[in-house]
Amino acid sequence: MYDIKCDVAIIGGGPAGLAAAIAAKEEGAKDVLILERDNALGGILQQCIHPGFGLTRFHAELTGPEYYGRFVDQADELGVSYLLNSMVLQINHETNEILCTNSEHGMTRVHAGSMVLAMGCRERTRANIMIPGSRPAGLYTAGAAQRLVNRQNIMVGKKVVILGSGDIGMIMARRMSLEGAQVVMVVELMPYLAGLTRNRVQCLDDFQIPLKLAHTITRIEGTERVTGVWVAPVDENKQPIKAQEEFVPCDTVLFSVGLIPENELTRSAGIAIDPITNGPAVNQYMQTSAPSVFACGNVVHVNDLVDNVSEESAKAGKYAARYAMNQFPETFQTVSCVTGRNVRYLCPQTIQVTKETEQISLYFRVLWPEQNVRLIARCGDEIIAKKNEFRVNPGEMNHLIVNSTKLTGETVTIEVIKED
């Protein structure tokens, strides 16, 4: 068994893990180690060659590789260590040990003062949504198609239907169009967009790609290769209206039907999971129910922008370092974060009140789109924060900032109120 000791061990070398590692070093942690299962750092951003990253953090429009490249350079300057080709098999938060396999050292055990989970998320597949039909060639998740086209120079099809209006799906609609394919349509089950509005404008509208809201694929046709799909509108219960079903010829179907946090390690370690996000429940320091384990990025909840991931992950790295150095803040009260009207989930799920005054950001997604609304945070009957928004949409993250000195009760509730 190959043994390593470090102050902070970070599982995942994507944008979340890199941001956490940099913050941990800047906070004073001496030995910071990233464990990455791929043969290079960068995570999903290695295949995201489109621009649009870094507008908030770097005030520049960068591609995915340019964005994570800046983090890699900074991590190298600070002396962050990393083990590539390392698959983590188990974490033990009671002994603060991580067990993994490494291509060079074989079975490896990492002893850490604290741990940060930054494993990201994975795509839902056709199997997750159970579309009937045969199993021909030409069926891909949007992310798998993105990797093939952008990193391996393999064109996946010529006539494409995309199921789901998630951001990756819309971005691949543009990418396939630029490569000469015909994107016949994007089909979305819900009556509203699942991704960012800017991606609809830049990836669909600019390329005149039809978006069919409140529609779904009912079955797939083809033997050796996809020959087409049946598309139908859905009723208010999301059930297909078979009488209005139509056949759409195509040779490729891309699925952009949601993301799932990579939390097998989290669950096996006995860490509390939020039933809505399917990620670990955390407090404002990104600390999980296991005190020595922190989590950040899409492993906690699926974010809309990578800049949000970086900000959240820097917080996790900072406080993981403080925990490892025995400098973690003392708390005297726990406040639960509660969802109110038109709020699907909240992150963090709890707030630890300390003697220090803090400005705490509460991130959330709405359940349905609305215009002319007010975002309100209440502690008991008192409104402690509010903000007006012209529009809210489930595909876009919202947040409110609350002052910790105003958290005098046991709960804080976030709600979205429709203005007259």
XYZ file of C-alpha atoms in Angstrom:
420
model
C 0.000 0.000 0.000
C 1.381 3.388 -1.035
C 0.730 6.015 1.686
C 0.503 9.803 1.296
C -0.118 12.489 3.923
C -1.532 15.944 3.246
C -3.453 18.726 4.923
C -6.305 18.931 2.390
C -7.205 16.211 -0.104
C -9.511 17.161 -2.979
C -11.326 14.536 -5.025
C -11.737 15.838 -8.571
C -9.522 18.076 -10.688
C -12.134 20.009 -12.642
C -12.934 23.700 -12.124
C -14.398 22.998 -8.668
C -11.425 20.998 -7.423
C -8.905 23.457 -8.844
C -10.643 26.468 -7.276
C -10.840 24.667 -3.923
C -7.159 23.697 -4.059
C -6.035 27.252 -4.839
C -8.159 28.687 -2.023
C -6.826 26.105 0.451
C -3.237 27.020 -0.401
C -3.972 30.745 -0.164
C -5.551 30.166 3.255
C -2.330 28.630 4.520
C -2.659 24.874 4.049
C 0.841 23.519 3.413
C 0.150 20.285 1.545
C -2.844 20.282 -0.801
C -3.409 17.230 -2.999
C -5.841 16.773 -5.920
C -6.900 13.235 -6.850
C -8.104 13.086 -10.478
C -9.284 9.953 -12.296
C -8.527 11.378 -15.780
C -5.051 11.725 -17.286
C -5.237 15.550 -17.131
C -6.766 18.285 -14.988
C -9.707 20.361 -16.218
C -12.682 18.026 -15.949
C -15.552 18.615 -18.341
C -14.058 21.940 -19.471
C -11.499 20.034 -21.554
C -14.212 19.468 -24.157
C -16.027 22.814 -23.809
C -14.252 24.681 -26.606
C -17.021 27.286 -26.959
C -16.619 30.794 -25.462
C -18.661 32.239 -22.593
C -16.631 31.253 -19.532
C -15.015 33.630 -17.036
C -17.186 36.708 -17.592
C -17.592 37.238 -13.833
C -14.360 35.854 -12.388
C -11.870 37.038 -15.007
C -13.941 39.745 -16.741
C -13.074 38.092 -20.040
C -14.840 35.747 -22.436
C -12.847 32.516 -22.402
C -13.243 29.012 -23.775
C -13.384 26.101 -21.331
C -9.701 25.137 -21.825
C -8.633 28.776 -21.432
C -10.678 29.047 -18.231
C -9.302 25.977 -16.462
C -5.834 26.693 -17.858
C -5.684 29.836 -15.733
C -6.502 27.756 -12.651
C -3.882 25.124 -13.500
C -1.218 27.829 -13.874
C -2.174 29.359 -10.531
C -2.243 25.959 -8.807
C 1.234 25.181 -10.136
C 2.556 28.528 -8.896
C 1.156 27.861 -5.414
C 2.588 24.339 -5.274
C -0.617 22.281 -5.374
C 0.169 18.565 -5.802
C -1.953 16.186 -7.844
C -2.211 12.502 -8.671
C -3.684 11.802 -12.106
C -5.148 8.467 -13.233
C -6.364 7.959 -9.661
C -9.776 6.418 -9.024
C -11.071 6.975 -5.496
C -12.787 3.863 -4.155
C -13.682 4.849 -0.605
C -13.544 7.706 1.862
C -13.550 7.291 5.623
C -14.372 10.531 7.423
C -13.826 8.979 10.852
C -10.151 8.249 10.145
C -9.809 10.941 7.439
C -8.488 8.418 4.936
C -9.086 8.048 1.220
C -8.500 4.758 -0.577
C -7.797 4.917 -4.326
C -6.055 3.118 -7.151
C -3.287 4.908 -9.047
C -1.761 3.838 -12.364
C 1.770 4.342 -11.034
C 1.565 3.393 -7.351
C -1.279 0.852 -7.361
C -3.442 0.827 -4.234
C -2.938 4.186 -2.517
C -4.051 5.471 0.871
C -4.245 9.205 1.506
C -4.239 10.537 5.079
C -5.730 14.047 5.145
C -6.602 16.704 7.696
C -9.764 17.433 5.720
C -11.349 16.377 2.431
C -13.186 18.219 -0.354
C -15.615 16.397 -2.629
C -15.480 17.921 -6.126
C -16.480 15.011 -8.381
C -18.931 16.978 -10.516
C -21.964 15.398 -12.144
C -22.968 13.049 -14.964
C -25.701 13.088 -17.581
C -29.001 11.289 -17.457
C -29.282 8.788 -20.284
C -32.107 7.358 -22.391
C -32.375 4.554 -19.806
C -33.107 7.085 -17.054
C -36.161 8.430 -18.906
C -37.230 5.087 -20.424
C -38.036 6.043 -24.028
C -39.369 2.951 -25.851
C -38.072 1.727 -29.193
C -35.107 -0.162 -30.597
C -31.464 0.366 -29.700
C -29.752 1.409 -32.937
C -26.526 3.343 -33.435
C -26.828 7.124 -33.335
C -28.035 7.607 -29.740
C -25.785 9.777 -27.559
C -25.938 11.957 -24.513
C -25.136 15.545 -25.491
C -21.932 15.461 -23.427
C -20.711 12.229 -25.060
C -21.317 13.754 -28.488
C -19.481 16.903 -27.402
C -16.443 14.877 -26.370
C -16.414 12.917 -29.640
C -16.719 16.011 -31.817
C -14.491 18.409 -29.867
C -11.754 16.151 -28.521
C -11.675 13.181 -30.894
C -12.725 14.882 -34.142
C -15.473 12.317 -34.744
C -18.705 13.565 -36.328
C -21.635 11.768 -34.726
C -24.364 12.402 -37.334
C -25.782 14.467 -40.162
C -29.460 14.903 -39.287
C -30.028 15.459 -35.582
C -32.931 15.675 -33.126
C -32.100 16.822 -29.596
C -34.271 15.848 -26.635
C -34.068 18.380 -23.800
C -33.276 22.085 -23.772
C -30.458 21.815 -21.229
C -27.411 23.995 -21.809
C -25.214 21.205 -23.188
C -27.943 20.200 -25.625
C -28.403 23.744 -26.931
C -24.647 24.275 -27.193
C -24.357 21.029 -29.179
C -27.176 22.191 -31.471
C -24.968 25.123 -32.426
C -21.830 22.971 -32.634
C -23.448 20.405 -34.922
C -24.784 23.183 -37.141
C -21.328 24.734 -37.418
C -19.963 21.324 -38.447
C -22.487 21.097 -41.278
C -25.140 18.866 -39.724
C -28.852 19.660 -39.898
C -30.397 20.039 -36.447
C -34.048 19.344 -37.165
C -35.416 20.433 -33.794
C -34.899 20.601 -30.052
C -37.703 18.896 -28.115
C -38.454 19.894 -24.501
C -40.927 18.127 -22.209
C -41.599 21.156 -20.019
C -43.479 24.253 -21.227
C -40.394 26.368 -20.489
C -36.663 26.349 -21.249
C -34.440 24.079 -19.149
C -31.216 26.038 -19.727
C -29.974 29.601 -19.889
C -31.870 32.123 -21.999
C -28.607 33.316 -23.544
C -27.990 29.812 -24.916
C -31.415 29.745 -26.539
C -30.635 33.034 -28.286
C -27.053 32.218 -29.303
C -27.452 28.509 -30.066
C -31.021 28.061 -31.323
C -32.497 31.385 -32.440
C -29.336 32.549 -34.215
C -29.273 29.288 -36.200
C -33.045 29.156 -36.765
C -33.345 25.806 -34.962
C -36.944 25.096 -33.892
C -37.644 24.599 -30.169
C -40.690 22.447 -29.420
C -41.779 23.159 -25.835
C -44.247 20.821 -24.097
C -43.261 18.004 -26.478
C -41.439 14.696 -26.083
C -40.074 11.773 -28.061
C -42.471 8.841 -27.703
C -40.372 6.174 -29.444
C -37.260 5.651 -31.525
C -37.196 3.915 -34.924
C -34.291 2.107 -36.586
C -32.419 -1.185 -36.561
C -28.718 -0.718 -37.340
C -28.958 3.092 -37.320
C -31.603 5.572 -36.160
C -34.027 6.345 -38.969
C -36.296 8.702 -37.047
C -38.271 9.461 -33.905
C -41.923 9.993 -33.080
C -42.602 13.348 -31.433
C -45.836 14.339 -29.692
C -47.101 17.250 -27.581
C -47.852 16.513 -23.931
C -50.857 17.427 -21.800
C -50.849 19.158 -18.408
C -49.859 15.819 -16.784
C -46.847 15.439 -19.123
C -48.543 12.571 -20.950
C -48.096 12.385 -24.749
C -51.106 13.239 -26.899
C -50.832 10.284 -29.276
C -53.406 11.658 -31.703
C -50.994 14.488 -32.549
C -47.886 12.303 -32.823
C -45.632 12.910 -35.865
C -42.675 11.062 -37.355
C -39.431 13.059 -37.664
C -36.700 11.516 -39.865
C -33.166 11.714 -38.418
C -29.993 9.637 -38.097
C -28.908 10.882 -34.643
C -30.580 11.643 -31.312
C -28.825 13.606 -28.564
C -30.182 13.459 -25.014
C -29.859 16.576 -22.862
C -32.276 15.538 -20.120
C -30.592 16.637 -16.927
C -27.529 16.067 -14.772
C -26.997 13.912 -11.678
C -24.357 14.718 -9.013
C -21.660 12.017 -8.759
C -22.424 10.972 -5.203
C -21.745 7.256 -4.908
C -18.744 8.028 -2.690
C -20.792 10.471 -0.628
C -23.586 7.978 -0.014
C -21.249 5.094 0.810
C -19.533 7.293 3.407
C -22.859 7.848 5.190
C -22.928 11.597 4.515
C -26.396 13.199 4.545
C -27.869 13.745 1.058
C -30.434 16.381 0.106
C -33.370 14.535 -1.554
C -33.997 17.351 -4.053
C -30.456 18.122 -5.255
C -29.181 14.537 -4.762
C -26.001 16.140 -3.441
C -24.644 16.380 0.109
C -26.406 18.813 2.419
C -23.975 21.582 3.392
C -23.743 24.685 5.544
C -22.454 28.091 4.415
C -18.859 26.839 4.725
C -19.677 23.976 2.304
C -19.192 21.571 5.224
C -21.183 18.316 5.060
C -22.706 16.291 7.905
C -19.227 14.772 8.342
C -17.262 17.675 9.913
C -13.960 16.932 8.122
C -15.602 16.592 4.689
C -16.474 19.579 2.519
C -18.143 19.583 -0.894
C -18.479 22.020 -3.775
C -19.587 22.535 -7.346
C -21.923 20.246 -9.250
C -21.468 17.414 -6.772
C -23.533 19.549 -4.343
C -26.077 20.996 -6.782
C -26.010 21.495 -10.533
C -24.962 25.080 -11.257
C -25.753 27.101 -14.354
C -22.441 29.006 -14.618
C -18.891 27.814 -13.969
C -18.104 31.146 -12.281
C -20.637 30.200 -9.574
C -18.901 26.850 -9.206
C -15.526 28.551 -8.743
C -16.850 30.959 -6.106
C -18.557 28.202 -4.145
C -15.515 25.921 -4.413
C -13.130 28.604 -3.198
C -15.236 28.800 -0.058
C -15.017 25.018 0.412
C -11.239 25.077 -0.005
C -10.809 27.996 2.370
C -12.728 26.382 5.212
C -11.336 22.900 4.574
C -7.908 24.467 5.119
C -9.074 26.148 8.311
C -10.474 22.839 9.553
C -7.200 21.036 8.837
C -5.283 23.786 10.685
C -7.683 23.728 13.681
C -8.880 27.252 12.915
C -12.508 26.469 12.091
C -15.085 28.952 13.465
C -16.996 28.003 16.600
C -20.779 27.953 16.152
C -23.502 28.413 18.733
C -26.672 28.075 16.661
C -27.868 26.140 13.603
C -30.468 27.761 11.338
C -32.335 25.621 8.813
C -32.946 27.023 5.308
C -36.543 26.399 4.221
C -38.080 26.636 0.755
C -41.150 28.848 0.362
C -43.380 29.704 -2.582
C -41.893 28.843 -5.995
C -38.532 27.701 -4.588
C -37.363 24.200 -5.509
C -34.311 23.918 -3.255
C -31.844 26.005 -1.245
C -28.083 25.775 -0.910
C -26.720 25.832 1.739
C -29.304 23.798 3.596
C -28.206 25.098 7.009
C -26.388 28.126 8.397
C -24.016 27.929 11.336
C -24.224 31.164 13.313
C -20.930 32.300 14.832
C -19.758 35.350 16.747
C -18.510 36.881 13.510
C -20.826 38.879 11.263
C -21.176 37.201 7.881
C -22.868 37.994 4.589
C -24.255 34.628 3.499
C -25.383 33.889 -0.062
C -28.363 31.554 -0.372
C -28.601 30.004 -3.858
C -31.817 28.539 -5.212
C -33.796 27.570 -8.295
C -37.463 28.281 -8.867
C -40.115 25.699 -9.703
C -41.732 27.575 -12.594
C -40.974 30.718 -14.618
C -42.465 34.060 -13.557
C -42.034 37.725 -14.371
C -42.070 40.790 -12.114
C -41.319 39.034 -8.847
C -39.748 39.839 -5.500
C -37.275 37.454 -3.838
C -37.759 37.522 -0.076
C -35.861 36.007 2.865
C -37.789 35.774 6.140
C -36.653 34.870 9.616
C -39.874 34.321 11.482
C -42.175 37.205 10.518
C -39.296 39.576 9.742
C -38.090 40.196 6.195
C -34.284 40.167 6.406
C -33.433 40.431 2.683
C -35.281 41.172 -0.550
C -34.618 41.800 -4.222
C -36.764 42.518 -7.265
C -36.306 40.469 -10.439
C -37.845 41.064 -13.844
C -37.809 37.335 -14.619
C -36.999 34.027 -12.906
C -36.622 30.685 -14.692
C -35.881 27.128 -13.458
C -32.845 26.938 -15.745
C -31.120 29.891 -14.081
C -29.753 30.212 -10.541
C -30.957 32.946 -8.193
C -29.559 34.077 -4.877
C -30.159 36.344 -1.910
C -27.589 37.613 0.604
C -28.563 37.562 4.280
C -26.752 39.097 7.247
C -25.977 36.530 9.950
C -26.837 38.989 12.742
C -30.466 38.938 11.573
C -30.784 35.160 11.975
C -32.498 35.177 15.341
C -34.854 32.219 14.805
C -34.468 28.539 13.980
C -35.301 28.883 10.265
C -34.846 31.230 7.340
C -37.366 30.937 4.502
C -36.850 32.004 0.895
C -39.896 32.678 -1.273
C -40.671 34.195 -4.652
C -43.629 36.585 -4.567
C -45.473 37.650 -7.701
C -45.825 41.440 -7.899
C -49.085 42.974 -9.169
